[in-house]
Structures are given as structure tokens and as C-alpha cells.
Amino acid sequence: MNKFINNTKILLVLFLVLSACSTDDLEPTLAQDKSVEGSITKVANLESILRGAHDILTGSGYYGRDLIANNEVRSDNCFSNGNSGRFSTQAEFKYNENTDYIWNNAYQLIANCNIIINIDLTTIDGDQELGKHVQGQALILRALAHYDLLRVFGQQHASGTLGVPIVTTFKGEDLFPSRNTITEVKDFIYNDLEKAYSMMNSKFDASSSRIIVSKDVAKALESRVAIYFGDWSRAKDAAKKVIDTNNYTVAEKSVYVSNWAIASASNSIFELAYAGDDNLSSNSLPYIYRYPSDAPAGYGDVQVTANVINIFENGDVRKDILGYQNGGLVLRNMKKYPDTATGTDNIPLFRYEEVILNYAEALYEINNADTNAVTQLNLITSKRGATAVTTATKDIILLERRKELMFEGFRYDDLMRTGKSIDVLDATGTKTKTLSYPNVLFAYPIDIREINANSNIVQNKGY
């Protein structure tokens, strides 16, 4: 943390703010000895910093590829064949403390959000109500970053109590923060999301574009976090808030596949925007899913396990996401994030279907006999060409989540939060061992450079 805060806190904002704004947006100079907050003179400046914060999420080292792919290759959905040497270390749980992963990206996002959150709106020009809305958006992104850090580096699945450092100020005095507990970080995330929801006004959310976090994302994320930690009443209430807006619909069977190639579909709550001039090319998520020798080419390291196709019944449109390459021998994700050539497809981070599944699971956990859980599950099966569910069980719910959310980075977390062991697969897809739950390998190591820079950071067990 000290390494990040000391070396990049000014330079990062210089880059993001100045690259996102015109010369009319900010004061002409942001010197290192000048308060960054003092250079923000109007609400429009906060909006520019917010756009820069969103941009951090799109990088290949964050949601643009690594966070999603890593969670797939460590699950029963996929493995890494090592074609280009990518994700084999992660898939085989051989990572060590020399691995950076998302630590710096997430704390960069948090730093930018803290600039927005801590501005006194009464000291700058512009619509004060809009300013509060933008601060609420920053609170959502700060909560998301802390959640991502917690689920990657927290010890909740490794028989420990440590989470990650909570950072609330951009230019704080504590440059050597210690790790907060899992419970402290979780409560902090909830508090940010509750505050964001109360501050934001939906009139500022663009209904036609889902590429900036909206008020609904606060509750969608809250339901996700609550499902992860088994806070079922909170999960139910948060999901219901999103459902009751009537702003979204479950994708129809006829458009389920094609929706992955269009922006801001009716089932999208929040997605990352990509365009031809900022795509990740060979570092993109689709490029790691597709086979190099067949059109449209790719690295193809992330290969689908052969038995995955058997979990879908014939007629289920979700099966159409899959396809074979390499002469019909290798099962692939072919239709989610389909634009391999340029990587310009948006990446949905929150879909309405996930919220429905969160709601169904919460209903079931609160009352196993609640028939509304079945009703919610069938809102999805009825639009997929799948057989209707007649009863709700935990296994059925998890299977529906697997089928609906496959290749989107959810499966590993679902296995973790339900205490499942993990079969480790080698480059041929062969099981080499089983990691029983809990396990020290289920918490990622913190980069040794961070440990060396901050003596207050405790490394996770086993590294």
C-alpha cells in the first residue's frame, strides 16, 4: 500500500484527470505540492475523474480479462491449456508472492474515488444534487474495489480473519495501513453502498446507456456481496429493490446469444464500454477464450472442460454459447464476448439475471419452502428453452447460476462461498489433485513488493 500511495497518488490523478478533461475543465497546473482537491473547481471535474475511475476497471489486469479469466480457470468450468503460457499458474494454484494481480489496479480505483467522495460540494460550482449523485457513484466503485480485493486476498476461505486495508482518503496520513478484518471490510462495503443509494437520484442515470454506474448498481452489488457472505435478508431486500424498478428484463431466448454483441441490452445493469480506439486486442478477454488456429483466432489458453456441455439440455439456448474448435476437438466459449478480432464488445459486470438468481437463493435460504424461489428461477428457465424447475434446492440454484453465468467469473466464488473443494486440472484438463476446503491456496498472496514496502501488511498463510 505504501508503495502505491507514495509513488502514484499524484501521478495517477494527473494522468487520469488531465487525459479525461479539456483545458477548460481544470486549473492548468496540478503541482505535487498543491492539493489535488484544491484544483477541482466544479462538479464537471468530478464527472471527469469518475470517467477515469471507470476506465481503470476496463484494463486487462482487472475486469478487462484477468479477474474474470482467473475465476474461470480455477473452477470446474475451464482450465488453462498453456498455449501461450497464460493462466496456467493460476489454474494449477501455483501462484506465489511475486504475483501482482489486481492489488494495484483496485487501489488506484479507490484512490480516484476518494478524491470525489471527500470533496466538499459547497466549495465548488455546479449542480449540487448532481454532485451528490457523482459522489454516490464513486462510493459504489469504491465498494466494488474493496469487495474485489476482499474476495481475492481475504482469508475467509483460508481459515483466517484478515481482509484487506480499508482506504478512505486520497492524501491520508496513514501511508502504512494494516489489514482490516474480513468483517470490518464487509461492513465498510455495505455502508458505502447504503450511503450511495441514499445520495443518488435516478434522474441522473441515463436509461439508454449502462456504461456508468447507476443507483441500481448499488443494490445489485449489495445483493452480490450479501450472497457471497450469506447475509440472506440483506440479499433479498437489495435484489428486490432492483427488481421493483422494472428497469430491466430477462433476455428473451431469441436474443440471449446476440445480446452479447450489443451495448446496453435490456438485461444489462452495468457494463464496461470498449471501442475500436481503446480495445485490448490480444490482451482482451475474448482473445484468451478462442483457439489460435481457427477463425477468429486468439491465444485460446482458457479452454472449457469437456463435460461442461453435458449440464445443458437440448433446446437450452445457453448451450449455444459453446462451440468446438481445432477440428471439432476443443470445447470453447464462442459467443460470450464474441468480438475476438478487435475486442470491442462491452463486458457486462451486472446483469439482471444475476439479481434474479440472487433473489431466488436468498428466498430459499430464508425459507426452504418458499415457492417464490421456484417462481424466480423459472423467470430465467422460461426464457432459455430449459425445463421448468419444480422445486428449489441449493444444488439446483447453484446449477442454474453455473449455466446462466458461465465464463463471467462467478463460478469460483460460488464454489468458495458454499465450501466446495476444487479439483486442480493440468494443461490437458486432467485432474492432478483436489484442494479441500478451506485451504491456504484459496487466498491469493499479496505481492512481496507490497510486503517489503509496508511492514504493517501481513502476508497470507502459505506464502
CSV table of C-alpha atoms in Angstrom, one decimal:
chain,number,residue,atom,x,y,z
A,1,MET,CA,0.0,0.0,0.0
A,2,ASN,CA,2.8,2.4,0.9
A,3,LYS,CA,4.4,1.6,-2.5
A,4,PHE,CA,1.2,2.5,-4.3
A,5,ILE,CA,0.3,5.6,-2.3
A,6,ASN,CA,3.8,7.1,-2.3
A,7,ASN,CA,4.7,6.5,-5.9
A,8,THR,CA,1.4,7.0,-7.7
A,9,LYS,CA,-1.1,9.1,-5.9
A,10,ILE,CA,-0.3,12.3,-7.6
A,11,LEU,CA,0.9,11.0,-10.9
A,12,LEU,CA,-2.2,8.8,-11.3
A,13,VAL,CA,-4.6,11.7,-10.8
A,14,LEU,CA,-2.5,13.9,-13.2
A,15,PHE,CA,-2.8,11.2,-15.8
A,16,LEU,CA,-6.5,10.4,-15.4
A,17,VAL,CA,-7.8,13.9,-14.8
A,18,LEU,CA,-5.8,15.6,-17.4
A,19,SER,CA,-6.4,12.9,-20.0
A,20,ALA,CA,-10.1,12.9,-19.3
A,21,CYS,CA,-10.7,16.7,-19.3
A,22,SER,CA,-10.2,19.6,-21.6
A,23,THR,CA,-8.1,22.6,-20.6
A,24,ASP,CA,-11.4,24.3,-19.7
A,25,ASP,CA,-12.3,21.7,-17.1
A,26,LEU,CA,-9.5,22.2,-14.6
A,27,GLU,CA,-7.0,24.7,-13.4
A,28,PRO,CA,-3.9,24.5,-15.8
A,29,THR,CA,-1.5,23.1,-13.2
A,30,LEU,CA,-1.6,20.3,-10.7
A,31,ALA,CA,1.8,20.6,-8.9
A,32,GLN,CA,2.8,17.8,-6.5
A,33,ASP,CA,2.9,20.3,-3.6
A,34,LYS,CA,-0.6,21.6,-4.4
A,35,SER,CA,-3.7,19.9,-3.1
A,36,VAL,CA,-5.5,17.9,-5.8
A,37,GLU,CA,-8.8,18.7,-4.2
A,38,GLY,CA,-8.0,22.4,-4.5
A,39,SER,CA,-7.7,22.1,-8.3
A,40,ILE,CA,-11.3,20.8,-8.6
A,41,THR,CA,-13.5,23.8,-9.0
A,42,LYS,CA,-16.7,22.4,-10.4
A,43,VAL,CA,-18.9,19.3,-10.5
A,44,ALA,CA,-17.9,18.7,-14.1
A,45,ASN,CA,-14.4,18.0,-12.8
A,46,LEU,CA,-15.8,15.2,-10.6
A,47,GLU,CA,-17.5,13.7,-13.5
A,48,SER,CA,-14.3,13.6,-15.4
A,49,ILE,CA,-12.4,11.9,-12.6
A,50,LEU,CA,-15.3,9.4,-12.4
A,51,ARG,CA,-14.9,8.5,-16.1
A,52,GLY,CA,-11.2,7.9,-15.4
A,53,ALA,CA,-12.2,5.6,-12.5
A,54,HIS,CA,-14.4,3.6,-14.8
A,55,ASP,CA,-11.5,3.3,-17.2
A,56,ILE,CA,-9.4,1.5,-14.6
A,57,LEU,CA,-11.9,-1.3,-14.5
A,58,THR,CA,-11.5,-2.0,-18.2
A,59,GLY,CA,-7.8,-2.8,-18.1
A,60,SER,CA,-6.7,-6.4,-18.9
A,61,GLY,CA,-5.3,-6.6,-15.4
A,62,TYR,CA,-8.7,-6.1,-13.9
A,63,TYR,CA,-12.2,-6.8,-15.4
A,64,GLY,CA,-10.9,-6.5,-18.9
A,65,ARG,CA,-9.6,-10.0,-18.6
A,66,ASP,CA,-7.7,-11.3,-15.6
A,67,LEU,CA,-10.2,-11.1,-12.8
A,68,ILE,CA,-12.8,-13.0,-14.9
A,69,ALA,CA,-10.5,-15.5,-16.5
A,70,ASN,CA,-8.7,-16.3,-13.2
A,71,ASN,CA,-12.0,-17.2,-11.6
A,72,GLU,CA,-13.0,-19.4,-14.5
A,73,VAL,CA,-9.7,-21.5,-14.8
A,74,ARG,CA,-9.8,-22.1,-11.0
A,75,SER,CA,-13.3,-23.7,-11.3
A,76,ASP,CA,-14.9,-26.7,-12.9
A,77,ASN,CA,-15.8,-24.6,-16.0
A,78,CYS,CA,-12.4,-24.2,-17.5
A,79,PHE,CA,-8.7,-24.9,-17.3
A,80,SER,CA,-5.6,-23.4,-18.9
A,81,ASN,CA,-4.0,-25.4,-21.7
A,82,GLY,CA,-0.9,-23.2,-21.5
A,83,ASN,CA,-1.0,-22.5,-25.2
A,84,SER,CA,0.6,-19.1,-24.8
A,85,GLY,CA,1.7,-19.6,-21.2
A,86,ARG,CA,-1.2,-17.6,-19.7
A,87,PHE,CA,-3.3,-18.6,-16.7
A,88,SER,CA,-1.5,-21.9,-16.2
A,89,THR,CA,-0.1,-20.7,-12.9
A,90,GLN,CA,-3.5,-19.6,-11.7
A,91,ALA,CA,-5.3,-22.7,-12.9
A,92,GLU,CA,-2.9,-25.0,-11.1
A,93,PHE,CA,-2.8,-22.9,-8.0
A,94,LYS,CA,1.0,-22.4,-8.3
A,95,TYR,CA,1.0,-18.6,-7.8
A,96,ASN,CA,3.4,-17.1,-5.3
A,97,GLU,CA,4.1,-13.8,-3.6
A,98,ASN,CA,5.8,-12.4,-6.7
A,99,THR,CA,2.4,-12.1,-8.4
A,100,ASP,CA,0.9,-8.6,-8.5
A,101,TYR,CA,-2.6,-9.4,-9.7
A,102,ILE,CA,-5.3,-6.8,-9.1
A,103,TRP,CA,-3.9,-5.1,-5.9
A,104,ASN,CA,-2.6,-2.0,-7.6
A,105,ASN,CA,-5.4,-1.7,-10.0
A,106,ALA,CA,-8.1,-1.8,-7.3
A,107,TYR,CA,-6.3,0.6,-5.0
A,108,GLN,CA,-5.8,3.0,-8.0
A,109,LEU,CA,-9.6,2.9,-8.4
A,110,ILE,CA,-10.1,3.5,-4.7
A,111,ALA,CA,-7.7,6.5,-4.8
A,112,ASN,CA,-9.6,8.2,-7.6
A,113,CYS,CA,-12.9,7.5,-5.9
A,114,ASN,CA,-11.7,9.0,-2.7
A,115,ILE,CA,-10.9,12.3,-4.4
A,116,ILE,CA,-14.5,12.6,-5.5
A,117,ILE,CA,-16.0,11.3,-2.2
A,118,ASN,CA,-14.1,13.7,0.0
A,119,ILE,CA,-14.8,16.9,-1.9
A,120,ASP,CA,-16.9,19.5,0.0
A,121,LEU,CA,-19.5,20.2,-2.7
A,122,THR,CA,-20.4,23.5,-1.2
A,123,THR,CA,-16.9,24.8,-2.2
A,124,ILE,CA,-17.2,24.0,-6.0
A,125,ASP,CA,-19.5,25.3,-8.7
A,126,GLY,CA,-22.3,23.3,-10.4
A,127,ASP,CA,-25.4,21.4,-9.6
A,128,GLN,CA,-25.1,20.3,-6.0
A,129,GLU,CA,-27.7,17.5,-6.5
A,130,LEU,CA,-25.7,16.1,-9.4
A,131,GLY,CA,-22.5,16.4,-7.3
A,132,LYS,CA,-24.1,14.2,-4.6
A,133,HIS,CA,-25.1,11.7,-7.3
A,134,VAL,CA,-21.5,11.6,-8.6
A,135,GLN,CA,-20.2,11.1,-5.1
A,136,GLY,CA,-22.6,8.2,-4.8
A,137,GLN,CA,-21.3,6.7,-8.0
A,138,ALA,CA,-17.8,6.9,-6.6
A,139,LEU,CA,-18.9,5.2,-3.4
A,140,ILE,CA,-20.3,2.3,-5.5
A,141,LEU,CA,-17.0,1.9,-7.3
A,142,ARG,CA,-15.0,2.2,-4.0
A,143,ALA,CA,-17.2,-0.6,-2.6
A,144,LEU,CA,-16.7,-2.7,-5.7
A,145,ALA,CA,-12.9,-2.4,-5.5
A,146,HIS,CA,-12.8,-3.3,-1.8
A,147,TYR,CA,-15.1,-6.3,-2.5
A,148,ASP,CA,-12.8,-7.5,-5.3
A,149,LEU,CA,-9.8,-7.1,-3.0
A,150,LEU,CA,-11.5,-8.9,-0.2
A,151,ARG,CA,-12.7,-11.9,-2.3
A,152,VAL,CA,-9.2,-12.3,-3.8
A,153,PHE,CA,-6.9,-11.6,-0.8
A,154,GLY,CA,-9.2,-12.1,2.2
A,155,GLN,CA,-8.7,-15.2,4.4
A,156,GLN,CA,-12.4,-16.1,4.6
A,157,HIS,CA,-11.7,-19.4,2.7
A,158,ALA,CA,-8.3,-20.0,4.2
A,159,SER,CA,-9.2,-20.3,7.9
A,160,GLY,CA,-8.2,-16.7,8.8
A,161,THR,CA,-9.7,-13.4,9.8
A,162,LEU,CA,-7.7,-10.9,7.8
A,163,GLY,CA,-9.2,-8.9,5.0
A,164,VAL,CA,-7.5,-6.0,3.2
A,165,PRO,CA,-6.7,-2.4,4.2
A,166,ILE,CA,-9.6,-0.1,4.1
A,167,VAL,CA,-8.6,3.2,2.4
A,168,THR,CA,-10.9,6.2,2.7
A,169,THR,CA,-8.7,9.2,1.9
A,170,PHE,CA,-6.7,10.2,-1.1
A,171,LYS,CA,-4.0,12.1,0.8
A,172,GLY,CA,-4.3,10.5,4.2
A,173,GLU,CA,-1.6,10.5,6.9
A,174,ASP,CA,-1.6,6.7,7.3
A,175,LEU,CA,0.8,5.6,4.5
A,176,PHE,CA,1.4,2.2,6.2
A,177,PRO,CA,-2.1,0.8,6.8
A,178,SER,CA,-2.6,-2.7,8.3
A,179,ARG,CA,-5.1,-5.2,7.0
A,180,ASN,CA,-8.6,-4.8,8.4
A,181,THR,CA,-10.6,-7.9,9.4
A,182,ILE,CA,-12.9,-9.6,6.9
A,183,THR,CA,-15.9,-8.4,8.9
A,184,GLU,CA,-14.7,-4.8,9.0
A,185,VAL,CA,-14.2,-4.7,5.3
A,186,LYS,CA,-17.6,-6.3,4.6
A,187,ASP,CA,-19.4,-3.8,6.9
A,188,PHE,CA,-17.5,-1.0,5.2
A,189,ILE,CA,-18.7,-2.1,1.8
A,190,TYR,CA,-22.3,-2.3,3.0
A,191,ASN,CA,-22.0,1.2,4.5
A,192,ASP,CA,-20.6,2.7,1.2
A,193,LEU,CA,-23.4,1.1,-0.8
A,194,GLU,CA,-26.2,2.2,1.6
A,195,LYS,CA,-24.8,5.7,1.6
A,196,ALA,CA,-24.5,5.8,-2.2
A,197,TYR,CA,-28.1,4.6,-2.6
A,198,SER,CA,-29.4,7.3,-0.3
A,199,MET,CA,-27.3,10.1,-2.0
A,200,MET,CA,-28.1,9.3,-5.7
A,201,ASN,CA,-31.0,10.4,-7.8
A,202,SER,CA,-32.1,8.2,-10.6
A,203,LYS,CA,-33.0,11.1,-12.8
A,204,PHE,CA,-29.3,11.5,-13.5
A,205,ASP,CA,-29.0,7.9,-14.7
A,206,ALA,CA,-29.1,7.5,-18.4
A,207,SER,CA,-31.7,4.9,-19.2
A,208,SER,CA,-30.3,4.1,-22.6
A,209,SER,CA,-26.7,3.7,-21.5
A,210,ARG,CA,-25.5,1.2,-18.9
A,211,ILE,CA,-21.8,2.1,-19.1
A,212,ILE,CA,-21.7,4.3,-16.0
A,213,VAL,CA,-22.7,3.0,-12.6
A,214,SER,CA,-26.3,3.9,-11.7
A,215,LYS,CA,-28.2,4.0,-8.5
A,216,ASP,CA,-29.5,0.4,-9.2
A,217,VAL,CA,-25.9,-0.8,-9.2
A,218,ALA,CA,-25.6,0.0,-5.5
A,219,LYS,CA,-28.4,-2.6,-4.8
A,220,ALA,CA,-27.2,-5.1,-7.4
A,221,LEU,CA,-23.7,-5.1,-5.9
A,222,GLU,CA,-25.1,-5.2,-2.3
A,223,SER,CA,-27.1,-8.3,-3.3
A,224,ARG,CA,-23.9,-9.9,-4.7
A,225,VAL,CA,-21.8,-9.2,-1.6
A,226,ALA,CA,-24.6,-10.4,0.6
A,227,ILE,CA,-25.0,-13.7,-1.3
A,228,TYR,CA,-21.2,-14.2,-1.0
A,229,PHE,CA,-21.3,-13.8,2.8
A,230,GLY,CA,-24.6,-15.5,3.4
A,231,ASP,CA,-26.4,-12.4,4.6
A,232,TRP,CA,-29.7,-13.6,3.2
A,233,SER,CA,-32.2,-11.0,4.4
A,234,ARG,CA,-29.9,-8.2,3.1
A,235,ALA,CA,-29.5,-10.1,-0.2
A,236,LYS,CA,-33.3,-10.5,-0.6
A,237,ASP,CA,-34.1,-6.8,0.2
A,238,ALA,CA,-31.3,-5.5,-2.1
A,239,ALA,CA,-32.2,-7.7,-5.0
A,240,LYS,CA,-35.9,-6.8,-4.6
A,241,LYS,CA,-35.0,-3.1,-4.9
A,242,VAL,CA,-33.6,-3.7,-8.3
A,243,ILE,CA,-36.4,-5.9,-9.4
A,244,ASP,CA,-39.1,-3.4,-8.3
A,245,THR,CA,-37.6,-0.7,-10.5
A,246,ASN,CA,-38.9,-2.5,-13.6
A,247,ASN,CA,-35.9,-1.1,-15.4
A,248,TYR,CA,-34.7,-4.4,-16.7
A,249,THR,CA,-35.9,-7.6,-18.3
A,250,VAL,CA,-34.6,-11.1,-18.6
A,251,ALA,CA,-33.2,-11.6,-22.0
A,252,GLU,CA,-35.6,-13.5,-24.4
A,253,LYS,CA,-34.5,-16.8,-25.8
A,254,SER,CA,-34.3,-15.3,-29.3
A,255,VAL,CA,-31.8,-12.7,-28.2
A,256,TYR,CA,-29.8,-14.4,-25.4
A,257,VAL,CA,-26.8,-15.1,-27.7
A,258,SER,CA,-27.0,-11.9,-29.8
A,259,ASN,CA,-27.2,-9.7,-26.7
A,260,TRP,CA,-23.5,-10.4,-26.1
A,261,ALA,CA,-22.6,-8.4,-29.2
A,262,ILE,CA,-24.7,-5.3,-28.5
A,263,ALA,CA,-24.3,-2.5,-26.0
A,264,SER,CA,-26.7,-1.7,-23.2
A,265,ALA,CA,-29.1,-4.6,-23.7
A,266,SER,CA,-32.3,-4.6,-21.7
A,267,ASN,CA,-30.9,-7.1,-19.2
A,268,SER,CA,-27.7,-5.1,-18.6
A,269,ILE,CA,-27.5,-3.1,-15.4
A,270,PHE,CA,-23.8,-2.1,-15.7
A,271,GLU,CA,-21.2,-2.9,-18.3
A,272,LEU,CA,-17.7,-1.8,-19.3
A,273,ALA,CA,-17.5,0.1,-22.5
A,274,TYR,CA,-15.0,-0.7,-25.2
A,275,ALA,CA,-14.5,0.9,-28.6
A,276,GLY,CA,-12.2,0.5,-31.6
A,277,ASP,CA,-9.7,3.1,-30.3
A,278,ASP,CA,-9.3,1.6,-26.8
A,279,ASN,CA,-9.7,-2.1,-27.2
A,280,LEU,CA,-7.3,-4.5,-25.5
A,281,SER,CA,-6.6,-6.5,-28.7
A,282,SER,CA,-4.6,-9.6,-27.8
A,283,ASN,CA,-4.9,-8.8,-24.1
A,284,SER,CA,-8.6,-8.9,-24.2
A,285,LEU,CA,-10.9,-11.4,-22.6
A,286,PRO,CA,-12.3,-12.9,-25.9
A,287,TYR,CA,-8.7,-13.4,-27.1
A,288,ILE,CA,-7.9,-15.7,-24.2
A,289,TYR,CA,-11.1,-17.8,-24.9
A,290,ARG,CA,-10.7,-18.5,-28.6
A,291,TYR,CA,-8.4,-21.0,-30.3
A,292,PRO,CA,-5.4,-19.6,-32.3
A,293,SER,CA,-5.6,-21.9,-35.4
A,294,ASP,CA,-9.3,-21.3,-36.1
A,295,ALA,CA,-11.0,-18.0,-37.1
A,296,PRO,CA,-11.3,-15.6,-35.5
A,297,ALA,CA,-8.0,-16.6,-33.8
A,298,GLY,CA,-6.8,-15.9,-30.3
A,299,TYR,CA,-4.5,-17.2,-27.6
A,300,GLY,CA,-7.0,-19.8,-26.5
A,301,ASP,CA,-5.4,-20.7,-23.2
A,302,VAL,CA,-8.7,-20.7,-21.3
A,303,GLN,CA,-10.3,-24.0,-22.5
A,304,VAL,CA,-13.7,-25.3,-21.5
A,305,THR,CA,-13.7,-28.6,-19.6
A,306,ALA,CA,-15.2,-31.4,-21.9
A,307,ASN,CA,-18.1,-32.3,-19.6
A,308,VAL,CA,-19.5,-28.8,-19.3
A,309,ILE,CA,-21.7,-29.2,-22.4
A,310,ASN,CA,-23.5,-32.1,-20.6
A,311,ILE,CA,-25.0,-29.8,-18.0
A,312,PHE,CA,-27.2,-28.2,-20.7
A,313,GLU,CA,-30.3,-29.9,-22.0
A,314,ASN,CA,-31.0,-29.8,-25.7
A,315,GLY,CA,-33.0,-26.7,-26.5
A,316,ASP,CA,-31.4,-24.6,-23.8
A,317,VAL,CA,-30.2,-21.5,-25.7
A,318,ARG,CA,-27.3,-21.2,-23.2
A,319,LYS,CA,-25.8,-24.2,-24.8
A,320,ASP,CA,-25.4,-22.2,-28.0
A,321,ILE,CA,-22.7,-20.1,-26.3
A,322,LEU,CA,-20.4,-23.1,-26.6
A,323,GLY,CA,-18.7,-24.3,-29.7
A,324,TYR,CA,-15.9,-26.6,-30.9
A,325,GLN,CA,-12.6,-25.5,-32.5
A,326,ASN,CA,-9.4,-27.3,-33.5
A,327,GLY,CA,-11.2,-29.7,-35.8
A,328,GLY,CA,-14.1,-30.2,-33.5
A,329,LEU,CA,-11.9,-31.4,-30.7
A,330,VAL,CA,-11.7,-28.5,-28.3
A,331,LEU,CA,-14.8,-27.0,-26.4
A,332,ARG,CA,-14.8,-23.3,-26.3
A,333,ASN,CA,-16.7,-20.2,-25.2
A,334,MET,CA,-17.6,-18.9,-28.6
A,335,LYS,CA,-20.4,-16.4,-28.0
A,336,LYS,CA,-19.9,-14.5,-24.8
A,337,TYR,CA,-17.6,-11.5,-25.7
A,338,PRO,CA,-17.7,-12.7,-29.3
A,339,ASP,CA,-15.6,-9.9,-30.9
A,340,THR,CA,-12.2,-11.6,-30.7
A,341,ALA,CA,-10.6,-9.6,-33.6
A,342,THR,CA,-10.9,-6.2,-32.0
A,343,GLY,CA,-12.3,-6.8,-28.6
A,344,THR,CA,-14.8,-4.0,-28.8
A,345,ASP,CA,-17.7,-5.8,-27.2
A,346,ASN,CA,-18.8,-4.4,-23.9
A,347,ILE,CA,-18.2,-6.6,-20.8
A,348,PRO,CA,-21.4,-6.8,-18.6
A,349,LEU,CA,-20.5,-6.8,-14.9
A,350,PHE,CA,-24.1,-6.8,-13.6
A,351,ARG,CA,-26.9,-8.5,-15.5
A,352,TYR,CA,-30.5,-8.6,-14.4
A,353,GLU,CA,-30.4,-12.4,-14.4
A,354,GLU,CA,-27.8,-12.5,-11.7
A,355,VAL,CA,-30.0,-10.3,-9.5
A,356,ILE,CA,-32.9,-12.7,-10.1
A,357,LEU,CA,-30.7,-15.6,-9.1
A,358,ASN,CA,-29.5,-13.8,-6.0
A,359,TYR,CA,-33.1,-13.1,-5.0
A,360,ALA,CA,-34.1,-16.8,-5.6
A,361,GLU,CA,-31.3,-18.1,-3.5
A,362,ALA,CA,-32.0,-15.6,-0.7
A,363,LEU,CA,-35.6,-16.6,-0.6
A,364,TYR,CA,-34.7,-20.3,-0.5
A,365,GLU,CA,-32.2,-19.8,2.3
A,366,ILE,CA,-34.6,-17.7,4.4
A,367,ASN,CA,-37.4,-20.3,3.9
A,368,ASN,CA,-36.7,-23.5,2.0
A,369,ALA,CA,-40.4,-24.0,1.4
A,370,ASP,CA,-40.9,-20.5,-0.2
A,371,THR,CA,-42.4,-21.3,-3.6
A,372,ASN,CA,-41.4,-17.8,-4.9
A,373,ALA,CA,-37.8,-19.1,-5.1
A,374,VAL,CA,-39.1,-21.6,-7.8
A,375,THR,CA,-41.0,-18.8,-9.5
A,376,GLN,CA,-37.9,-16.6,-9.7
A,377,LEU,CA,-35.8,-19.4,-11.1
A,378,ASN,CA,-38.4,-20.0,-13.8
A,379,LEU,CA,-38.3,-16.4,-14.9
A,380,ILE,CA,-35.0,-17.4,-16.4
A,381,THR,CA,-35.6,-21.0,-17.5
A,382,SER,CA,-38.7,-20.0,-19.3
A,383,LYS,CA,-36.6,-17.6,-21.4
A,384,ARG,CA,-33.9,-20.1,-22.1
A,385,GLY,CA,-35.8,-23.1,-23.6
A,386,ALA,CA,-35.0,-25.1,-20.5
A,387,THR,CA,-37.3,-27.3,-18.5
A,388,ALA,CA,-39.0,-25.5,-15.7
A,389,VAL,CA,-37.8,-26.0,-12.2
A,390,THR,CA,-40.4,-27.7,-10.0
A,391,THR,CA,-38.6,-27.4,-6.6
A,392,ALA,CA,-35.8,-25.3,-5.2
A,393,THR,CA,-32.7,-26.8,-3.7
A,394,LYS,CA,-29.3,-25.4,-3.1
A,395,ASP,CA,-27.8,-27.7,-5.8
A,396,ILE,CA,-30.5,-26.6,-8.3
A,397,ILE,CA,-29.8,-23.0,-7.6
A,398,LEU,CA,-26.1,-23.3,-8.0
A,399,LEU,CA,-26.5,-25.3,-11.2
A,400,GLU,CA,-28.8,-22.6,-12.7
A,401,ARG,CA,-26.2,-20.0,-11.7
A,402,ARG,CA,-23.5,-22.0,-13.4
A,403,LYS,CA,-25.5,-22.3,-16.6
A,404,GLU,CA,-26.5,-18.7,-16.7
A,405,LEU,CA,-23.3,-17.0,-15.5
A,406,MET,CA,-20.7,-19.3,-17.1
A,407,PHE,CA,-17.5,-17.6,-18.4
A,408,GLU,CA,-18.4,-14.4,-16.5
A,409,GLY,CA,-16.2,-15.1,-13.5
A,410,PHE,CA,-18.7,-16.2,-10.9
A,411,ARG,CA,-18.1,-19.9,-10.6
A,412,TYR,CA,-15.0,-19.9,-8.4
A,413,ASP,CA,-16.7,-17.6,-5.9
A,414,ASP,CA,-19.8,-19.8,-5.9
A,415,LEU,CA,-17.7,-22.8,-5.1
A,416,MET,CA,-15.8,-20.9,-2.4
A,417,ARG,CA,-18.8,-19.4,-0.6
A,418,THR,CA,-20.5,-22.8,-0.5
A,419,GLY,CA,-17.4,-24.6,0.9
A,420,LYS,CA,-16.6,-26.8,-2.0
A,421,SER,CA,-13.3,-28.5,-2.7
A,422,ILE,CA,-11.5,-27.7,-6.0
A,423,ASP,CA,-10.2,-30.3,-8.5
A,424,VAL,CA,-7.0,-28.9,-10.0
A,425,LEU,CA,-6.6,-29.5,-13.7
A,426,ASP,CA,-3.3,-29.5,-15.7
A,427,ALA,CA,-2.8,-28.3,-19.2
A,428,THR,CA,-4.5,-31.4,-20.7
A,429,GLY,CA,-7.6,-31.0,-18.4
A,430,THR,CA,-6.5,-33.9,-16.3
A,431,LYS,CA,-7.1,-33.7,-12.5
A,432,THR,CA,-3.8,-33.7,-10.7
A,433,LYS,CA,-5.1,-33.2,-7.1
A,434,THR,CA,-8.0,-32.0,-5.1
A,435,LEU,CA,-7.8,-29.0,-2.8
A,436,SER,CA,-10.0,-29.5,0.2
A,437,TYR,CA,-11.9,-26.6,1.7
A,438,PRO,CA,-10.8,-24.5,3.5
A,439,ASN,CA,-7.3,-24.1,2.1
A,440,VAL,CA,-4.5,-21.5,2.3
A,441,LEU,CA,-4.3,-21.5,-1.5
A,442,PHE,CA,-7.9,-20.1,-1.7
A,443,ALA,CA,-6.5,-16.7,-0.6
A,444,TYR,CA,-4.2,-15.1,-3.1
A,445,PRO,CA,-0.7,-14.0,-1.9
A,446,ILE,CA,0.0,-10.3,-1.5
A,447,ASP,CA,2.8,-9.0,-3.8
A,448,ILE,CA,6.1,-9.3,-2.0
A,449,ARG,CA,6.9,-5.7,-3.1
A,450,GLU,CA,3.9,-4.5,-1.1
A,451,ILE,CA,5.0,-6.6,1.9
A,452,ASN,CA,8.5,-5.1,1.7
A,453,ALA,CA,7.2,-1.5,1.3
A,454,ASN,CA,4.8,-1.7,4.2
A,455,SER,CA,5.9,-3.6,7.3
A,456,ASN,CA,2.3,-3.5,8.7
A,457,ILE,CA,1.0,-5.7,5.9
A,458,VAL,CA,0.8,-9.4,7.0
A,459,GLN,CA,1.2,-11.9,4.2
A,460,ASN,CA,-1.4,-14.7,3.8
A,461,LYS,CA,-0.6,-18.1,5.2
A,462,GLY,CA,1.3,-20.5,3.0
A,463,TYR,CA,3.4,-18.0,1.1
